[in-house]
Amino acid sequence: MLLTAAMLALTLCMVVVSSGGTYARLSSRAPIPASTISSGSATLTVSALSLPTTLLYPGLTLAAAVTVTNTGDVPLVLFPSLTPPATTTALSGVLTVGVAVVDSPTACTAATAATWTKTFAGPASDSFSSTLPIGGSATLCVQATLPMNAPAASSNSATNFALVITGIQN
């Protein structure tokens, strides 16, 4: 029995010695210097719209150019929208407003194909999008059209509306 106890003690010593080394948990910490984060600005300017004062009749399109400039410090995607008049009239019910990007103000004519159109009675087409880089400008052709099938009640009337050009960060 003494021999067994001696053998067990010897085996235990060999296991402890052969397992080797010491174990330690190391850690280190270093502070990160403070930083400043700044946000950009999305700023869009639009020149005044001056549609011709010609009286509309069925089939006539009036057109005028506006210049849109990105004066912020982020690229902007442009989206037009139409704000209806406070009072709906027979004219506002059939009037179509269109927008297209053109190369210059002189390229804005009644014959320019609008890439975005909207009536006050229906949804807008979704095909318009233009991206303005920082400091970039675009010329938009704005059109107002009285369709050929406009009802007689739309004659000899007036309406007002707002075309809103929104710039959303790209």
CSV table of N, CA and C in Angstrom, one decimal, residues 27-118:
chain,number,residue,atom,x,y,z
A,27,SER,N,-4.2,42.1,-20.5
A,27,SER,CA,-5.1,43.1,-21.2
A,27,SER,C,-4.4,44.5,-21.2
A,28,SER,N,-4.8,45.3,-22.1
A,28,SER,CA,-4.2,46.6,-22.3
A,28,SER,C,-5.3,47.6,-22.7
A,29,ARG,N,-5.1,48.8,-22.4
A,29,ARG,CA,-6.1,49.8,-22.8
A,29,ARG,C,-5.4,51.1,-23.2
A,30,ALA,N,-5.9,51.7,-24.3
A,30,ALA,CA,-5.3,53.0,-24.7
A,30,ALA,C,-6.5,53.9,-25.1
A,31,PRO,N,-6.5,55.1,-24.7
A,31,PRO,CA,-7.6,56.0,-25.1
A,31,PRO,C,-7.5,56.5,-26.6
A,32,ILE,N,-8.6,56.7,-27.2
A,32,ILE,CA,-8.7,57.2,-28.6
A,32,ILE,C,-9.0,58.7,-28.5
A,33,PRO,N,-8.2,59.5,-29.2
A,33,PRO,CA,-8.4,60.9,-29.1
A,33,PRO,C,-9.8,61.3,-29.6
A,34,ALA,N,-10.3,62.4,-29.0
A,34,ALA,CA,-11.7,62.8,-29.4
A,34,ALA,C,-11.7,63.2,-30.9
A,35,SER,N,-12.8,63.0,-31.6
A,35,SER,CA,-13.0,63.4,-33.0
A,35,SER,C,-14.2,64.2,-33.1
A,36,THR,N,-14.3,65.0,-34.2
A,36,THR,CA,-15.4,65.8,-34.5
A,36,THR,C,-16.0,65.3,-35.8
A,37,ILE,N,-17.4,65.1,-35.8
A,37,ILE,CA,-18.1,64.6,-36.9
A,37,ILE,C,-19.0,65.8,-37.3
A,38,SER,N,-19.0,66.1,-38.6
A,38,SER,CA,-19.9,67.2,-39.1
A,38,SER,C,-20.8,66.7,-40.1
A,39,SER,N,-22.0,67.2,-40.1
A,39,SER,CA,-23.0,66.8,-41.1
A,39,SER,C,-22.9,67.8,-42.3
A,40,GLY,N,-23.3,67.3,-43.5
A,40,GLY,CA,-23.4,68.2,-44.7
A,40,GLY,C,-24.7,68.9,-44.7
A,41,SER,N,-24.8,69.7,-45.8
A,41,SER,CA,-26.1,70.4,-45.9
A,41,SER,C,-26.6,70.1,-47.3
A,42,ALA,N,-27.9,70.0,-47.4
A,42,ALA,CA,-28.6,69.8,-48.7
A,42,ALA,C,-29.3,71.1,-49.0
A,43,THR,N,-28.8,71.9,-50.0
A,43,THR,CA,-29.4,73.2,-50.3
A,43,THR,C,-29.6,73.3,-51.8
A,44,LEU,N,-30.8,73.7,-52.2
A,44,LEU,CA,-31.2,73.7,-53.6
A,44,LEU,C,-31.7,75.1,-53.8
A,45,THR,N,-31.3,75.7,-54.9
A,45,THR,CA,-31.9,77.0,-55.3
A,45,THR,C,-32.5,76.8,-56.7
A,46,VAL,N,-33.7,77.5,-56.9
A,46,VAL,CA,-34.4,77.4,-58.2
A,46,VAL,C,-34.7,78.8,-58.6
A,47,SER,N,-34.4,79.1,-59.9
A,47,SER,CA,-34.7,80.4,-60.4
A,47,SER,C,-36.2,80.6,-60.6
A,48,ALA,N,-36.6,81.8,-60.8
A,48,ALA,CA,-38.0,82.1,-60.9
A,48,ALA,C,-38.6,81.5,-62.2
A,49,LEU,N,-39.8,81.0,-62.2
A,49,LEU,CA,-40.5,80.5,-63.3
A,49,LEU,C,-41.4,81.6,-63.9
A,50,SER,N,-41.3,81.8,-65.2
A,50,SER,CA,-42.1,82.8,-65.8
A,50,SER,C,-42.7,82.2,-67.1
A,51,LEU,N,-43.8,81.5,-66.9
A,51,LEU,CA,-44.5,81.0,-68.1
A,51,LEU,C,-45.1,82.1,-69.0
A,52,PRO,N,-45.1,81.9,-70.3
A,52,PRO,CA,-45.7,83.0,-71.1
A,52,PRO,C,-47.1,83.3,-70.7
A,53,THR,N,-47.6,84.5,-71.0
A,53,THR,CA,-48.9,84.9,-70.6
A,53,THR,C,-49.9,84.6,-71.7
A,54,THR,N,-49.6,83.9,-72.7
A,54,THR,CA,-50.5,83.5,-73.8
A,54,THR,C,-51.6,82.8,-73.2
A,55,LEU,N,-52.9,83.0,-73.6
A,55,LEU,CA,-54.0,82.3,-73.1
A,55,LEU,C,-54.0,80.9,-73.7
A,56,LEU,N,-54.3,79.9,-72.8
A,56,LEU,CA,-54.3,78.5,-73.2
A,56,LEU,C,-55.6,78.2,-74.0
A,57,TYR,N,-55.4,77.3,-74.9
A,57,TYR,CA,-56.6,76.8,-75.6
A,57,TYR,C,-56.3,75.3,-75.8
A,58,PRO,N,-57.3,74.5,-76.1
A,58,PRO,CA,-57.1,73.0,-76.2
A,58,PRO,C,-56.0,72.7,-77.2
A,59,GLY,N,-55.0,71.9,-76.7
A,59,GLY,CA,-53.9,71.5,-77.5
A,59,GLY,C,-52.6,72.4,-77.4
A,60,LEU,N,-52.7,73.5,-76.7
A,60,LEU,CA,-51.6,74.4,-76.6
A,60,LEU,C,-50.8,74.0,-75.3
A,61,THR,N,-49.4,74.1,-75.5
A,61,THR,CA,-48.5,73.9,-74.4
A,61,THR,C,-47.7,75.1,-74.2
A,62,LEU,N,-47.6,75.6,-73.0
A,62,LEU,CA,-46.7,76.8,-72.7
A,62,LEU,C,-45.5,76.2,-72.0
A,63,ALA,N,-44.3,76.8,-72.3
A,63,ALA,CA,-43.1,76.2,-71.7
A,63,ALA,C,-42.2,77.4,-71.2
A,64,ALA,N,-41.5,77.1,-70.2
A,64,ALA,CA,-40.5,78.1,-69.7
A,64,ALA,C,-39.4,77.3,-68.9
A,65,ALA,N,-38.2,77.8,-68.9
A,65,ALA,CA,-37.1,77.2,-68.3
A,65,ALA,C,-36.8,77.7,-66.9
A,66,VAL,N,-36.3,76.9,-66.0
A,66,VAL,CA,-35.8,77.3,-64.7
A,66,VAL,C,-34.5,76.6,-64.5
A,67,THR,N,-33.6,77.2,-63.7
A,67,THR,CA,-32.3,76.7,-63.4
A,67,THR,C,-32.3,76.2,-62.0
A,68,VAL,N,-31.9,75.0,-61.7
A,68,VAL,CA,-31.9,74.4,-60.4
A,68,VAL,C,-30.4,74.2,-60.1
A,69,THR,N,-29.9,74.7,-58.9
A,69,THR,CA,-28.5,74.7,-58.6
A,69,THR,C,-28.4,74.0,-57.2
A,70,ASN,N,-27.5,73.1,-57.1
A,70,ASN,CA,-27.1,72.5,-55.8
A,70,ASN,C,-26.1,73.3,-55.1
A,71,THR,N,-26.5,74.1,-54.1
A,71,THR,CA,-25.5,74.9,-53.4
A,71,THR,C,-25.1,74.3,-52.1
A,72,GLY,N,-25.5,73.1,-51.8
A,72,GLY,CA,-25.1,72.4,-50.6
A,72,GLY,C,-23.8,71.6,-50.8
A,73,ASP,N,-23.5,70.7,-49.9
A,73,ASP,CA,-22.3,70.0,-50.0
A,73,ASP,C,-22.5,68.5,-50.0
A,74,VAL,N,-23.6,68.1,-50.6
A,74,VAL,CA,-23.9,66.7,-50.8
A,74,VAL,C,-24.6,66.6,-52.2
A,75,PRO,N,-24.4,65.5,-52.9
A,75,PRO,CA,-25.1,65.3,-54.2
A,75,PRO,C,-26.6,65.2,-53.9
A,76,LEU,N,-27.5,65.7,-54.8
A,76,LEU,CA,-28.9,65.7,-54.6
A,76,LEU,C,-29.6,65.1,-55.8
A,77,VAL,N,-30.6,64.2,-55.5
A,77,VAL,CA,-31.5,63.7,-56.6
A,77,VAL,C,-32.7,64.5,-56.6
A,78,LEU,N,-33.1,65.0,-57.8
A,78,LEU,CA,-34.3,65.9,-57.9
A,78,LEU,C,-35.6,65.1,-58.1
A,79,PHE,N,-36.6,65.6,-57.4
A,79,PHE,CA,-37.9,65.0,-57.6
A,79,PHE,C,-39.0,66.1,-57.7
A,80,PRO,N,-39.7,66.2,-58.8
A,80,PRO,CA,-40.7,67.3,-58.8
A,80,PRO,C,-42.0,66.8,-58.2
A,81,SER,N,-42.8,67.7,-57.7
A,81,SER,CA,-44.2,67.4,-57.2
A,81,SER,C,-45.0,68.6,-57.5
A,82,LEU,N,-46.3,68.4,-57.5
A,82,LEU,CA,-47.3,69.4,-57.8
A,82,LEU,C,-48.2,69.7,-56.6
A,83,THR,N,-48.3,70.9,-56.3
A,83,THR,CA,-49.3,71.3,-55.2
A,83,THR,C,-50.5,71.9,-55.9
A,84,PRO,N,-51.7,71.3,-55.6
A,84,PRO,CA,-52.9,71.8,-56.3
A,84,PRO,C,-53.3,73.1,-55.8
A,85,PRO,N,-54.1,73.8,-56.6
A,85,PRO,CA,-54.7,75.1,-56.3
A,85,PRO,C,-55.6,74.9,-55.1
A,86,ALA,N,-55.8,76.0,-54.3
A,86,ALA,CA,-56.7,76.0,-53.2
A,86,ALA,C,-58.1,75.8,-53.6
A,87,THR,N,-58.5,76.3,-54.8
A,87,THR,CA,-59.8,76.0,-55.3
A,87,THR,C,-59.8,75.3,-56.6
A,88,THR,N,-60.4,74.2,-56.7
A,88,THR,CA,-60.4,73.4,-57.9
A,88,THR,C,-61.4,74.0,-58.9
A,89,THR,N,-60.9,74.2,-60.2
A,89,THR,CA,-61.7,74.7,-61.3
A,89,THR,C,-61.7,73.7,-62.4
A,90,ALA,N,-62.6,74.0,-63.4
A,90,ALA,CA,-62.6,73.1,-64.6
A,90,ALA,C,-61.2,73.1,-65.2
A,91,LEU,N,-60.5,74.2,-65.3
A,91,LEU,CA,-59.2,74.3,-65.9
A,91,LEU,C,-58.2,73.4,-65.1
A,92,SER,N,-58.2,73.6,-63.8
A,92,SER,CA,-57.2,72.8,-63.0
A,92,SER,C,-57.5,71.3,-63.0
A,93,GLY,N,-58.7,71.0,-63.3
A,93,GLY,CA,-59.1,69.5,-63.4
A,93,GLY,C,-58.5,68.8,-64.6
A,94,VAL,N,-58.1,69.6,-65.7
A,94,VAL,CA,-57.6,69.0,-66.9
A,94,VAL,C,-56.2,69.4,-67.2
A,95,LEU,N,-55.7,70.4,-66.6
A,95,LEU,CA,-54.4,71.0,-66.9
A,95,LEU,C,-53.3,69.9,-66.6
A,96,THR,N,-52.3,69.8,-67.5
A,96,THR,CA,-51.2,68.8,-67.3
A,96,THR,C,-49.9,69.7,-67.2
A,97,VAL,N,-49.2,69.4,-66.2
A,97,VAL,CA,-47.9,70.0,-65.9
A,97,VAL,C,-46.8,69.0,-66.2
A,98,GLY,N,-45.8,69.4,-67.0
A,98,GLY,CA,-44.7,68.5,-67.3
A,98,GLY,C,-43.3,69.1,-67.0
A,99,VAL,N,-42.3,68.3,-66.8
A,99,VAL,CA,-41.0,68.7,-66.5
A,99,VAL,C,-40.0,67.8,-67.3
A,100,ALA,N,-39.0,68.4,-67.9
A,100,ALA,CA,-37.9,67.7,-68.5
A,100,ALA,C,-36.6,68.4,-68.3
A,101,VAL,N,-35.5,67.6,-68.2
A,101,VAL,CA,-34.2,68.2,-68.1
A,101,VAL,C,-33.7,68.5,-69.6
A,102,VAL,N,-33.3,69.8,-69.8
A,102,VAL,CA,-32.8,70.2,-71.1
A,102,VAL,C,-31.4,70.7,-71.0
A,103,ASP,N,-30.7,70.9,-72.1
A,103,ASP,CA,-29.3,71.3,-72.2
A,103,ASP,C,-29.2,72.8,-71.9
A,104,SER,N,-30.2,73.6,-72.3
A,104,SER,CA,-30.1,75.1,-72.1
A,104,SER,C,-31.5,75.6,-72.1
A,105,PRO,N,-31.6,76.9,-71.6
A,105,PRO,CA,-33.0,77.5,-71.6
A,105,PRO,C,-33.6,77.6,-73.0
A,106,THR,N,-32.8,77.8,-74.0
A,106,THR,CA,-33.3,77.9,-75.4
A,106,THR,C,-33.8,76.5,-75.9
A,107,ALA,N,-33.4,75.4,-75.3
A,107,ALA,CA,-33.9,74.1,-75.7
A,107,ALA,C,-35.2,73.8,-75.1
A,108,CYS,N,-35.8,74.7,-74.2
A,108,CYS,CA,-37.1,74.5,-73.6
A,108,CYS,C,-38.1,75.1,-74.5
A,109,THR,N,-38.9,74.2,-75.1
A,109,THR,CA,-40.0,74.7,-76.0
A,109,THR,C,-41.2,73.8,-75.7
A,110,ALA,N,-42.3,74.2,-76.4
A,110,ALA,CA,-43.5,73.4,-76.2
A,110,ALA,C,-43.4,72.1,-76.8
A,111,ALA,N,-42.5,71.9,-77.7
A,111,ALA,CA,-42.2,70.6,-78.4
A,111,ALA,C,-41.3,69.6,-77.5
A,112,THR,N,-40.7,70.1,-76.5
A,112,THR,CA,-39.9,69.3,-75.6
A,112,THR,C,-40.7,68.2,-75.0
A,113,ALA,N,-40.2,67.0,-75.1
A,113,ALA,CA,-40.9,65.9,-74.5
A,113,ALA,C,-40.7,65.9,-73.0
A,114,ALA,N,-41.7,66.0,-72.2
A,114,ALA,CA,-41.7,66.0,-70.8
A,114,ALA,C,-41.4,64.6,-70.3
A,115,THR,N,-40.5,64.4,-69.3
A,115,THR,CA,-40.2,63.1,-68.8
A,115,THR,C,-41.0,62.9,-67.5
A,116,TRP,N,-41.6,63.9,-67.0
A,116,TRP,CA,-42.4,63.8,-65.8
A,116,TRP,C,-43.7,64.6,-66.1
A,117,THR,N,-44.9,64.0,-65.9
A,117,THR,CA,-46.1,64.8,-66.1
A,117,THR,C,-47.1,64.5,-65.0
A,118,LYS,N,-47.9,65.4,-64.7
A,118,LYS,CA,-48.9,65.3,-63.6
A,118,LYS,C,-50.1,66.1,-63.9
